[in-house]
XYZ file of C-alpha atoms in Angstrom:
779
model
C 6.676 10.455 35.743
C 5.484 9.265 32.311
C 1.957 10.443 33.173
C 3.273 13.915 34.045
C 5.550 14.148 31.011
C 2.603 13.468 28.676
C 0.447 16.146 30.330
C 3.029 18.770 31.354
C 2.567 20.921 28.195
C -1.142 21.247 28.986
C -0.489 22.155 32.662
C 2.158 24.683 31.602
C -0.241 26.271 29.135
C -3.135 26.405 31.630
C -0.958 27.891 34.390
C 0.517 30.576 32.124
C -2.915 31.432 30.676
C -4.473 31.667 34.151
C -1.694 33.917 35.451
C -1.779 36.162 32.366
C -5.588 36.436 32.372
C -5.727 36.958 36.133
C -3.205 39.788 35.875
C -5.196 41.390 33.042
C -8.440 41.258 35.091
C -6.659 42.691 38.124
C -5.250 45.550 36.015
C -8.695 46.334 34.628
C -10.120 46.480 38.151
C -7.406 48.895 39.271
C -5.448 46.404 41.385
C -2.070 47.116 39.823
C -0.002 45.437 42.547
C -1.885 42.141 42.139
C -1.634 42.282 38.343
C 2.136 42.810 38.485
C 2.493 39.986 40.992
C 0.599 37.553 38.758
C 2.509 38.611 35.647
C 5.836 38.327 37.483
C 4.847 34.817 38.619
C 4.079 33.879 35.003
C 7.424 35.316 33.873
C 9.334 33.434 36.577
C 7.546 30.200 35.579
C 8.593 30.676 31.965
C 12.145 31.629 32.986
C 12.538 28.488 35.128
C 11.304 26.154 32.391
C 13.393 27.919 29.725
C 16.492 27.483 31.872
C 15.662 23.800 32.281
C 15.221 23.318 28.511
C 18.433 25.222 27.774
C 20.474 23.135 30.213
C 18.997 19.918 28.758
C 19.900 21.013 25.220
C 23.456 21.830 26.283
C 23.826 18.425 27.947
C 22.473 16.713 24.797
C 24.686 18.940 22.614
C 21.745 20.262 20.604
C 21.421 23.773 19.204
C 18.573 25.669 20.852
C 16.900 29.056 20.778
C 15.673 28.640 24.352
C 18.603 30.801 25.425
C 16.824 33.710 23.710
C 13.729 32.988 25.796
C 15.879 32.997 28.940
C 17.360 36.410 28.060
C 13.979 37.816 26.994
C 12.257 36.762 30.235
C 15.151 37.928 32.416
C 15.266 41.219 30.504
C 11.510 41.710 30.888
C 11.861 41.372 34.670
C 14.844 43.700 34.656
C 13.185 46.552 32.734
C 9.794 46.123 34.447
C 7.894 44.711 31.447
C 6.003 42.088 33.456
C 3.156 41.841 30.910
C 5.621 41.175 28.050
C 7.274 38.494 30.182
C 3.901 36.848 30.868
C 3.129 36.897 27.126
C 6.486 35.277 26.320
C 5.647 32.554 28.859
C 2.282 32.026 27.160
C 4.097 31.825 23.801
C 6.404 29.165 25.116
C 3.512 27.232 26.637
C 1.283 27.428 23.561
C 4.151 26.400 21.280
C 4.958 23.361 23.420
C 1.270 22.438 23.619
C 0.717 22.722 19.861
C 3.842 20.698 19.184
C 2.755 17.984 21.645
C -0.755 17.839 20.177
C 0.608 17.615 16.641
C 2.969 14.819 17.651
C 0.155 12.940 19.397
C -2.112 13.266 16.380
C 0.635 12.197 14.003
C 1.388 9.110 16.120
C -2.218 8.082 16.813
C -2.725 5.883 13.730
C 0.480 3.965 14.454
C -0.341 3.367 18.135
C -3.815 2.087 17.310
C -2.266 -0.707 15.249
C -0.188 -1.911 18.182
C -3.114 -1.784 20.609
C -5.172 -4.131 18.390
C -2.616 -6.945 18.377
C -4.429 -10.297 18.900
C -3.278 -12.151 22.029
C -5.310 -15.375 21.888
C -6.917 -17.662 19.306
C -9.643 -20.319 19.407
C -8.559 -23.616 17.873
C -11.059 -26.247 16.738
C -10.014 -29.808 17.549
C -12.675 -32.318 16.545
C -15.882 -31.130 18.193
C -14.067 -29.037 20.803
C -12.941 -25.398 20.632
C -10.031 -24.423 22.909
C -8.657 -20.986 23.680
C -4.876 -20.877 23.221
C -2.175 -18.182 23.168
C -1.712 -16.917 19.642
C 1.953 -17.997 19.759
C 0.828 -21.664 19.820
C -1.027 -21.483 16.475
C 0.622 -23.605 13.767
C -0.059 -23.896 10.021
C -3.053 -26.148 9.176
C -4.741 -25.449 12.548
C -8.463 -24.702 12.142
C -9.338 -21.508 14.037
C -12.752 -20.113 14.937
C -13.048 -16.327 14.502
C -16.186 -14.928 16.106
C -18.111 -11.782 15.282
C -16.098 -8.706 16.260
C -12.874 -10.680 16.754
C -9.535 -9.950 15.116
C -8.172 -12.676 12.825
C -5.100 -13.839 14.798
C -2.926 -15.265 11.957
C -2.921 -15.391 8.168
C -5.211 -18.121 6.865
C -7.677 -19.430 4.305
C -11.440 -19.271 4.813
C -13.494 -22.439 5.089
C -16.707 -20.400 4.728
C -17.619 -17.020 3.289
C -17.123 -14.079 5.644
C -17.297 -10.299 5.933
C -14.332 -8.355 7.302
C -13.283 -4.843 8.267
C -9.805 -4.489 6.719
C -9.316 -0.775 7.438
C -6.463 -1.381 9.910
C -4.313 -2.773 7.070
C -5.632 -1.176 3.893
C -7.436 2.035 4.913
C -10.537 0.762 3.056
C -13.484 2.060 5.182
C -16.148 -0.322 3.842
C -16.496 -3.979 4.953
C -15.196 -6.526 2.443
C -16.826 -9.859 1.596
C -14.442 -12.811 1.249
C -15.781 -16.049 -0.272
C -15.046 -19.601 0.787
C -11.444 -20.494 -0.018
C -10.181 -16.904 -0.082
C -7.079 -15.817 1.835
C -7.576 -13.603 4.881
C -4.847 -11.666 6.661
C -4.248 -11.346 10.365
C -5.318 -8.047 11.895
C -8.640 -7.730 10.050
C -11.888 -7.831 12.039
C -14.703 -10.297 11.390
C -17.869 -8.175 11.121
C -20.085 -11.045 9.938
C -21.071 -14.395 11.409
C -18.388 -16.627 13.004
C -16.113 -18.343 10.445
C -13.527 -21.130 10.427
C -10.059 -20.303 9.113
C -7.226 -22.704 8.225
C -3.981 -21.150 9.465
C -1.358 -20.774 6.734
C 1.339 -19.232 8.940
C 2.373 -18.917 12.556
C 1.632 -15.798 14.571
C 5.196 -14.489 14.357
C 5.189 -14.764 10.541
C 1.745 -13.261 9.985
C 0.947 -9.965 8.333
C -0.188 -8.153 11.459
C 2.782 -9.217 13.574
C 5.031 -7.793 10.865
C 3.085 -4.525 10.815
C 3.397 -4.188 14.593
C 7.169 -4.707 14.437
C 7.409 -2.075 11.729
C 5.325 0.382 13.734
C 7.540 -0.092 16.760
C 10.521 0.837 14.566
C 8.749 3.856 13.073
C 9.822 6.386 15.660
C 9.819 10.001 14.495
C 13.570 10.413 14.511
C 15.116 13.717 13.576
C 14.851 14.292 9.842
C 17.648 15.945 7.816
C 15.449 19.004 7.379
C 14.969 19.214 11.148
C 18.713 18.807 11.718
C 19.280 21.599 9.205
C 16.834 23.672 11.238
C 18.864 22.958 14.365
C 22.025 24.163 12.627
C 20.240 27.251 11.369
C 19.121 27.935 14.935
C 22.782 28.075 15.940
C 23.182 30.964 13.467
C 19.920 32.613 14.484
C 20.910 32.950 18.149
C 24.040 35.121 17.551
C 22.118 37.141 14.934
C 19.414 37.902 17.501
C 21.888 38.733 20.243
C 23.863 40.921 17.850
C 20.776 42.858 16.746
C 19.589 43.288 20.336
C 23.046 44.446 21.437
C 23.330 46.879 18.515
C 19.914 48.394 19.305
C 20.920 48.858 22.940
C 24.353 50.249 22.072
C 23.107 52.720 19.450
C 20.103 54.018 21.388
C 21.184 53.422 24.975
C 17.796 51.824 25.635
C 17.756 48.297 27.117
C 14.018 48.283 26.358
C 14.710 47.939 22.640
C 17.058 45.031 23.246
C 14.388 43.290 25.295
C 11.830 43.952 22.533
C 14.142 42.313 19.969
C 14.569 39.285 22.220
C 10.831 39.036 22.824
C 9.849 38.931 19.127
C 12.599 36.387 18.449
C 11.170 33.945 21.020
C 10.520 31.123 20.375
C 11.752 30.500 16.863
C 9.031 28.976 14.607
C 11.808 27.096 12.852
C 12.153 24.540 15.644
C 8.406 23.985 15.964
C 7.134 24.038 12.385
C 9.641 21.656 10.771
C 9.109 18.711 13.161
C 5.329 19.222 13.086
C 5.263 19.056 9.259
C 7.479 15.959 9.166
C 5.409 14.148 11.807
C 2.253 15.106 9.951
C 3.676 13.547 6.793
C 4.399 10.317 8.689
C 0.803 10.241 9.908
C -0.616 10.967 6.455
C 1.458 8.165 4.918
C 0.295 5.676 7.544
C -3.323 6.363 6.569
C -2.732 4.973 3.065
C -0.928 1.889 4.338
C 2.676 3.167 4.168
C 4.811 2.917 7.321
C 7.754 5.332 7.133
C 10.437 4.590 9.714
C 11.033 8.124 10.899
C 11.501 11.615 9.593
C 14.899 10.899 8.043
C 13.324 8.244 5.817
C 10.525 10.643 4.839
C 13.064 13.295 3.872
C 15.118 10.810 1.848
C 11.967 9.560 0.114
C 11.123 13.119 -0.903
C 14.623 13.592 -2.360
C 14.537 10.434 -4.518
C 15.321 10.795 -8.225
C 15.894 7.191 -9.411
C 13.629 4.262 -8.477
C 14.831 0.677 -8.880
C 12.393 -2.251 -8.722
C 12.773 -5.927 -8.081
C 10.468 -7.978 -10.329
C 8.938 -10.884 -8.445
C 6.425 -9.713 -5.872
C 7.005 -6.051 -6.734
C 6.083 -5.448 -10.362
C 4.488 -8.889 -10.504
C 2.089 -10.324 -7.929
C 4.733 -12.602 -6.475
C 2.244 -15.434 -6.169
C 1.214 -17.794 -8.963
C -2.139 -17.582 -10.723
C -3.712 -20.200 -12.955
C -2.911 -19.509 -16.606
C -4.487 -22.573 -18.219
C -5.579 -26.168 -17.684
C -4.296 -28.944 -19.968
C -6.448 -32.080 -19.789
C -5.043 -35.517 -20.538
C -6.801 -37.679 -23.177
C -9.809 -39.465 -21.675
C -9.814 -37.346 -18.505
C -12.842 -35.450 -17.140
C -13.540 -31.931 -18.486
C -11.199 -29.123 -17.421
C -13.777 -27.583 -15.056
C -14.223 -30.880 -13.197
C -10.484 -31.432 -12.931
C -10.026 -27.939 -11.516
C -12.928 -28.370 -9.071
C -11.476 -31.598 -7.662
C -7.953 -30.203 -7.363
C -9.113 -26.972 -5.737
C -11.304 -28.862 -3.273
C -8.274 -30.869 -2.142
C -6.086 -27.759 -1.940
C -8.471 -25.912 0.386
C -6.688 -27.333 3.429
C -3.149 -26.908 2.072
C -0.979 -23.989 3.265
C 1.196 -24.234 0.118
C 1.304 -21.000 -1.957
C 0.315 -22.888 -5.121
C -2.857 -24.051 -3.366
C -4.190 -20.501 -3.230
C -3.817 -20.217 -7.005
C -6.012 -23.242 -7.716
C -8.588 -22.400 -5.030
C -8.798 -18.819 -6.267
C -9.189 -19.891 -9.909
C -11.980 -22.315 -9.024
C -13.749 -19.652 -6.971
C -13.488 -17.155 -9.854
C -15.156 -19.720 -12.133
C -17.979 -20.249 -9.586
C -17.143 -23.929 -9.112
C -18.659 -25.715 -6.107
C -15.887 -26.815 -3.744
C -16.286 -29.393 -0.976
C -14.026 -30.109 1.983
C -11.702 -33.082 1.359
C -11.144 -36.039 3.669
C -8.193 -38.354 4.381
C -5.770 -35.624 3.302
C -2.075 -36.227 3.775
C 1.111 -34.813 2.296
C 3.743 -37.004 0.690
C 6.933 -35.094 1.389
C 8.766 -34.093 -1.756
C 5.980 -35.224 -4.071
C 2.642 -33.559 -3.314
C -0.749 -33.908 -1.668
C -3.436 -36.570 -1.882
C -6.872 -37.146 -0.395
C -10.503 -37.779 -1.242
C -13.064 -35.296 -2.550
C -16.400 -36.995 -1.962
C -15.961 -40.470 -3.412
C -13.116 -39.459 -5.744
C -9.437 -39.940 -5.029
C -7.343 -36.905 -6.006
C -3.581 -36.497 -6.136
C -1.647 -33.270 -6.826
C 2.063 -32.843 -7.287
C 5.097 -33.517 -9.484
C 4.857 -35.072 -12.931
C 6.708 -38.295 -12.113
C 4.461 -38.927 -9.095
C 1.340 -38.432 -11.238
C 2.330 -39.794 -14.663
C 5.118 -42.198 -13.785
C 7.975 -42.939 -16.150
C 5.885 -42.449 -19.305
C 6.343 -39.401 -21.536
C 3.027 -38.977 -23.404
C 2.451 -36.268 -25.994
C 0.242 -34.165 -23.738
C 2.980 -34.116 -21.083
C 5.547 -32.914 -23.640
C 3.105 -30.207 -24.725
C 2.737 -29.035 -21.111
C 6.484 -28.843 -20.618
C 7.014 -26.962 -23.888
C 4.353 -24.377 -23.053
C 5.712 -23.986 -19.508
C 9.233 -23.358 -20.846
C 8.062 -20.834 -23.445
C 5.743 -18.916 -21.090
C 7.866 -19.164 -17.939
C 5.122 -21.078 -16.076
C 5.103 -23.452 -13.134
C 3.289 -26.782 -13.484
C 1.183 -28.848 -11.091
C -0.024 -32.259 -12.259
C -3.235 -33.945 -11.147
C -4.512 -37.518 -11.031
C -8.140 -38.559 -10.526
C -8.837 -42.023 -9.125
C -5.273 -43.047 -9.883
C -5.274 -41.997 -13.564
C -3.367 -38.924 -14.868
C -5.970 -36.216 -15.539
C -3.901 -33.249 -16.687
C -1.822 -30.320 -15.520
C -2.218 -26.738 -14.356
C 0.041 -24.028 -15.754
C 0.671 -21.259 -13.234
C 2.199 -17.870 -13.995
C 3.217 -14.796 -12.002
C 1.292 -11.992 -13.752
C 2.290 -8.348 -13.832
C 0.453 -6.247 -11.262
C -2.379 -4.382 -12.954
C -1.480 -1.180 -11.082
C 2.256 -1.342 -11.945
C 2.140 0.510 -15.322
C 0.094 3.350 -13.810
C 2.484 3.495 -10.857
C 5.525 3.899 -13.129
C 3.710 6.641 -15.036
C 2.782 8.351 -11.753
C 6.418 8.294 -10.651
C 7.341 10.335 -13.702
C 4.609 12.816 -12.802
C 5.962 13.314 -9.260
C 9.454 14.043 -10.618
C 11.278 10.689 -10.716
C 13.796 10.942 -13.573
C 14.656 7.265 -14.087
C 13.033 3.893 -13.332
C 15.006 0.630 -13.489
C 13.934 -3.025 -13.283
C 16.672 -4.819 -11.328
C 16.124 -8.577 -11.111
C 17.812 -11.934 -10.938
C 15.311 -13.417 -13.395
C 15.991 -14.386 -17.012
C 16.542 -11.540 -19.446
C 13.658 -12.482 -21.772
C 11.113 -12.549 -18.934
C 12.504 -9.356 -17.377
C 12.435 -7.509 -20.711
C 8.790 -8.500 -21.201
C 7.806 -7.184 -17.766
C 9.865 -4.039 -18.302
C 8.098 -3.273 -21.587
C 4.675 -3.820 -20.038
C 5.206 -1.503 -17.064
C 7.244 1.085 -18.954
C 10.547 1.316 -17.059
C 13.521 3.151 -18.586
C 16.007 0.292 -18.210
C 16.107 -3.437 -17.422
C 19.019 -5.089 -15.595
C 18.439 -8.879 -15.571
C 20.319 -11.983 -14.372
C 21.655 -10.083 -11.350
C 22.484 -11.909 -8.121
C 22.400 -9.978 -4.788
C 26.017 -8.841 -5.223
C 25.293 -7.584 -8.749
C 22.242 -5.733 -7.429
C 24.391 -3.982 -4.843
C 26.867 -2.917 -7.530
C 24.051 -1.573 -9.713
C 22.612 0.412 -6.815
C 26.006 1.901 -6.005
C 26.409 2.959 -9.640
C 22.973 4.624 -9.678
C 23.538 6.225 -6.243
C 26.742 7.827 -7.432
C 24.734 9.985 -9.838
C 21.434 10.564 -8.016
C 19.374 9.853 -4.898
C 18.011 6.303 -5.186
C 14.908 4.449 -4.004
C 14.895 0.623 -4.109
C 11.568 -1.260 -4.035
C 11.454 -4.992 -3.268
C 9.791 -7.675 -1.185
C 11.975 -10.797 -0.947
C 14.691 -11.968 1.411
C 17.296 -11.500 -1.332
C 16.236 -7.845 -1.630
C 17.321 -6.961 1.924
C 20.947 -6.013 1.048
C 19.778 -3.888 -1.880
C 17.155 -2.127 0.242
C 19.751 -1.330 2.874
C 22.254 -0.055 0.297
C 19.886 2.325 -1.514
C 19.203 5.866 -0.365
C 15.731 4.663 0.630
C 14.551 1.047 0.794
C 10.838 0.419 0.204
C 9.507 -3.053 1.054
C 6.154 -4.592 0.159
C 5.091 -6.457 3.299
C 1.347 -6.874 2.815
C 1.655 -10.681 2.900
C 3.837 -11.137 5.935
C 7.242 -10.600 7.483
C 10.427 -10.814 5.460
C 14.005 -9.732 5.930
C 13.315 -6.992 3.380
C 10.794 -5.278 5.639
C 13.328 -5.243 8.471
C 16.007 -3.706 6.230
C 13.729 -1.170 4.534
C 13.142 2.458 5.506
C 9.577 2.486 4.125
C 7.134 -0.434 4.246
C 3.889 -0.862 2.306
C 1.283 -2.760 4.331
C -1.224 -2.657 1.446
C -0.932 -5.018 -1.501
C -0.837 -2.188 -4.062
C 2.453 -1.087 -5.567
C 0.948 2.238 -6.734
C 1.166 3.328 -3.083
C 4.873 3.971 -3.792
C 4.015 6.986 -5.962
C 1.537 8.274 -3.385
C 4.125 7.917 -0.597
C 6.650 9.971 -2.580
C 3.988 12.589 -3.260
C 3.162 12.820 0.463
C 6.855 13.024 1.393
C 7.522 15.840 -1.069
C 4.442 17.747 0.035
C 5.451 17.419 3.709
C 8.924 18.770 2.968
C 7.460 21.639 0.944
C 4.970 22.504 3.710
C 7.779 22.438 6.303
C 9.816 24.848 4.185
C 6.834 27.164 3.706
C 6.126 27.229 7.448
C 9.752 28.015 8.270
C 10.093 30.726 5.608
C 6.862 32.452 6.685
C 7.613 32.192 10.406
C 11.242 33.235 10.156
C 10.518 35.987 7.678
C 7.875 37.572 9.874
C 10.087 37.188 12.951
C 13.008 38.939 11.256
C 10.759 41.826 10.155
C 9.421 42.122 13.714
C 12.970 42.080 15.138
C 14.042 44.941 12.857
C 10.910 46.897 13.813
C 11.625 46.299 17.513
C 15.250 47.405 17.105
C 14.022 50.611 15.440
C 11.730 51.320 18.380
C 8.517 50.701 16.412
C 7.494 47.657 18.441
C 7.520 47.779 22.268
C 8.023 44.522 24.193
C 4.348 44.015 25.092
C 3.079 44.479 21.518
C 5.995 42.399 20.195
C 5.074 39.545 22.514
C 1.483 39.525 21.245
C 2.681 39.686 17.626
C 5.190 36.860 18.082
C 2.487 34.653 19.574
C 0.501 35.126 16.379
C 3.571 34.360 14.225
C 4.225 31.093 16.074
C 0.625 29.939 15.813
C 0.601 30.828 12.098
C 3.815 28.855 11.435
C 2.513 25.752 13.212
C -0.837 26.095 11.464
C 0.954 26.123 8.106
C 2.933 23.037 9.123
C -0.248 21.166 10.100
C -1.423 21.448 6.468
C 0.706 18.360 5.856
C -2.032 16.390 7.662
C -4.758 17.501 5.273
C -5.893 15.128 2.508
C -4.497 15.857 -0.920
C -5.252 14.386 -4.318
C -3.133 11.291 -4.730
C -2.521 9.211 -7.835
C -4.964 6.618 -6.544
C -8.136 7.316 -8.525
C -11.253 8.233 -6.492
C -14.393 6.309 -7.430
C -17.939 6.485 -6.142
C -19.256 3.543 -4.128
C -21.758 2.840 -6.917
C -18.955 2.660 -9.512
C -16.906 0.369 -7.273
C -19.861 -2.008 -6.877
C -20.505 -1.970 -10.647
C -16.858 -2.696 -11.456
C -16.751 -5.605 -9.041
C -19.919 -7.102 -10.498
C -18.446 -6.858 -13.998
C -15.172 -8.325 -12.706
C -17.017 -11.558 -11.914
C -18.082 -11.802 -15.567
C -14.537 -10.932 -16.577
C -13.164 -13.920 -14.649
C -15.702 -16.258 -16.264
C -14.800 -14.889 -19.700
C -11.108 -15.593 -19.070
C -11.901 -19.301 -18.733
C -13.678 -19.206 -22.109
C -10.665 -17.447 -23.652
C -8.311 -20.171 -22.404
C -10.543 -22.758 -24.096
C -9.955 -20.960 -27.428
C -6.267 -21.869 -27.342
C -6.940 -25.438 -26.207
C -9.401 -26.002 -29.062
C -6.990 -24.514 -31.625
C -4.175 -26.757 -30.350
C -6.413 -29.788 -30.818
C -7.287 -29.176 -34.475
C -5.739 -31.621 -36.977
C -5.916 -31.599 -40.759
C -6.768 -35.323 -40.856
C -10.206 -36.477 -39.690
C -10.876 -33.138 -38.058
C -13.784 -33.128 -35.596
C -15.531 -29.733 -35.533
C -17.681 -30.561 -32.502
C -15.239 -28.899 -30.014
C -15.113 -25.780 -32.247
C -18.893 -25.547 -32.426
C -19.180 -26.048 -28.640
C -16.585 -23.295 -28.158
C -18.473 -20.943 -30.485
C -21.664 -21.502 -28.505
C -19.813 -20.693 -25.291
C -18.286 -17.550 -26.780
C -21.693 -16.330 -27.917
C -23.319 -17.122 -24.562
C -20.539 -16.004 -22.158
C -17.896 -13.853 -23.850
C -19.922 -11.568 -26.116
C -22.562 -10.647 -23.479
C -19.719 -9.807 -21.089
C -18.009 -7.566 -23.660
C -21.316 -5.800 -24.396
C -21.903 -5.245 -20.683
C -18.399 -3.772 -20.432
C -19.165 -1.450 -23.332
C -22.400 -0.269 -21.718
C -21.283 -0.011 -18.071
C -17.515 -0.378 -17.587
C -16.420 2.063 -20.291
C -18.497 4.978 -18.883
C -17.116 4.153 -15.430
C -13.516 4.310 -16.652
C -14.242 7.487 -18.606
C -15.520 9.160 -15.433
C -12.411 8.121 -13.487
C -9.688 8.669 -16.100
C -11.300 10.690 -18.849
C -12.872 9.725 -22.180
C -9.656 9.082 -24.208
C -8.631 6.331 -21.764
C -11.361 4.045 -23.125
C -10.567 4.429 -26.842
C -8.320 1.358 -27.206
C -10.592 -0.837 -25.101
C -13.600 0.079 -27.239
C -11.604 -0.809 -30.350
C -10.739 -4.271 -29.049
C -14.401 -4.834 -28.110
C -15.256 -4.324 -31.782
C -12.417 -6.618 -32.894
C -13.579 -9.444 -30.616
C -17.128 -9.157 -31.954
C -15.750 -9.229 -35.500
C -13.573 -12.309 -34.906
C -16.429 -14.295 -33.322
C -18.680 -13.300 -36.228
C -16.042 -14.549 -38.706
C -15.808 -17.829 -36.836
C -19.587 -18.258 -37.054
C -19.597 -17.584 -40.813
C -16.695 -19.963 -41.407
C -18.317 -22.828 -39.494
C -21.670 -22.239 -41.219
C -19.916 -22.527 -44.595
C -18.298 -25.910 -43.883
C -20.373 -28.894 -44.909
C -20.659 -31.613 -42.253
C -18.222 -34.471 -42.898
C -16.250 -32.579 -45.564
C -13.638 -30.586 -43.675
C -10.808 -29.605 -46.017
C -7.211 -28.979 -44.802
C -7.545 -25.310 -45.790
C -10.638 -25.069 -43.558
C -8.624 -26.322 -40.607
C -5.848 -23.834 -41.387
C -8.347 -20.953 -41.484
C -9.999 -22.111 -38.252
C -6.636 -22.179 -36.504
C -5.804 -18.714 -37.818
C -9.092 -17.304 -36.549
C -8.867 -19.020 -33.155
C -5.254 -18.021 -32.466
C -6.021 -14.466 -33.593
C -9.081 -14.328 -31.342
C -7.040 -15.714 -28.456
C -4.352 -13.038 -28.888
C -6.888 -10.196 -29.115
C -8.774 -11.449 -26.051
C -5.583 -11.790 -23.993
C -4.568 -8.252 -24.923
C -8.027 -6.946 -24.117
C -8.065 -8.708 -20.748
C -4.792 -6.979 -19.871
C -6.251 -3.629 -20.955
C -9.249 -4.113 -18.685
C -7.060 -5.193 -15.771
C -4.799 -2.133 -16.060
C -7.305 0.451 -17.244
C -10.352 -0.465 -15.176
C -10.091 -3.150 -12.521
C -6.769 -1.840 -11.138
C -8.675 1.268 -10.030
C -10.885 -0.765 -7.701
C -9.946 -1.721 -4.114
C -9.323 -5.451 -3.682
C -12.202 -7.648 -2.610
C -15.953 -7.409 -3.116
C -17.444 -4.354 -1.435
C -20.362 -4.656 0.954
C -22.526 -1.868 -0.397
C -24.438 0.406 1.931
C -26.917 3.172 1.106
C -25.115 6.368 0.182
C -26.137 9.752 -1.050
C -25.953 10.035 -4.791
C -22.710 11.594 -5.871
C -20.840 10.503 -2.727
C -17.191 9.773 -3.297
C -15.263 6.675 -2.344
C -11.498 6.618 -2.505
C -9.668 3.406 -3.201
C -6.908 2.827 -0.664
C -3.245 2.779 -1.375
């Protein structure tokens, strides 16, 4: 039965086309009796199916225009217009076929996700590899992912690999992931076999969450479609009234039949669902799962957007801000290398921050041994011949309260950072300060929301007011509501919803009530399943918040296309009905004309499937590769910038040692300045091509300021005689170093937002392309 239901529109169309064409050929050959018989058979087929559809609609209590088709087909048989009846049958069949094809195309991308769900995994145990059901995978299991296999659960790579991530991100090019990088379930290994440490179970992995969302994303009736149904209830009596008036005034039942023929079937009921389903399909291609047509309609109507902070406007995962080294400990790079090596096998979220920072600095990591977790304290093990311990301060430092520890705590409190302390061979070695940075694409997303017609943007968070205000200023929201618990968030959403249609964007468990309360809930679920994704109406499976603006743009375009299709189809149908009532359009010609009107209306609706310019900036593959190469230098330069602050903090007016300052200056001249010059020569033209020339003005100005500050530092150091450092020299050195640090931090943020946020995540595997080819970043 399911097999027949999926193919019945095609069989109906073929049968009606064969009967109509056969009758036409028989008429041309002079066999009028055979032609009438074939056309009558086609009319009876259409009449039987129309009656079936009408009865079904009555049982389901849905408005329908199929009753007009029933009257038109019965009238055609009554007045002897067999050809018009056969044409009406072909109209019905072609409309059903086009609608079915549009629905199948709109649903294809979603079904493909479900079909690729991994069922098994290969777990490495010692020297043996065993195949197990994916449900048995647990965190810290080492899995082998072969060439062409789907990564079964979220994990961390133990060797570099190359992956096809298009199922999750829409990015068509393979992506290289280095050793220690996170990899999400659902991506395909297109390189050599790799080992992956599982960081989640199968049920909590990214791909399992996506599949659940897809299964929920049924194309339910949208408000626009329900409005169309109600309008159909008005259209039926209008049609019957016009047909009856034509018959009554002229005494000709032929005119009444002609009116019924051109009113069948109504493009309203075909075009609106096709446009809405096309919008759902288009959104899924950019990594946005919309749970039905009603959600798409509500998304298009949104006027106020409210954001949670953590994980929405910020990354939601810590990143290394700086390394503070204890007196007598190894250099910062060595401390980071040892800690990151140990953390490679840890599923803890903070482990990814240290491993990622070490990888960005091109540090050589080795696999640890004898690793075990001390519950409530941290992790310890051996990296080569060195014992390493990571965790809480009291476990690392003990009961002492040295000056460097107080400095770490003060900086963490001022900057809102997390801290992880490290010991090497039993001695305290320092601490890592971790922060949750603002997403580089968030400011552009907020600006894009204004462009698509959003009137008000609000940051709604439970975080401290000072931190929330800082994030709000950076991204450019209209208002900041901080220190709000879930109940306060609900009250704020109700207040906003009383004045306008609202959209709430969040990603955490505590966001679920707010997402459910808003007009539309949008959840970021790129990193796995949360209660928020279950409560939301729209789910982003890509880790880019700027996809929110693109999703709204797609929703509004789909609604506009649906309206255009309905207006054109209904307008032409009404004109044809008036012409038929006036006797200017006989039933046969009206049937042919109405077929053209229906096809035109559905064709207009299918425009919602076509690509349109989104707020995601298109970049050529060559520009993407260039930006990623420069990003590697950018990450190295960040480490040099962090050393500027550490050196400035260590300057003292008594017995000042300038050796660290001179070493820093050498590093700035060897690493930082060449990177800034490369940015000026290559990155600025790239950004100008993507965003326009004025977008690079401020970045070029800060390039010049950095060069100037480093030059001043060189002149100051050259003017200080060895062994005769005056207090005023130390004061001037501190001023220069803190000023340079501030300018560099600002410039790094400018580059992140203005340049690197345009680039898809992960290093691109470049392939030969024709010059001038375009590559669109996903999301």
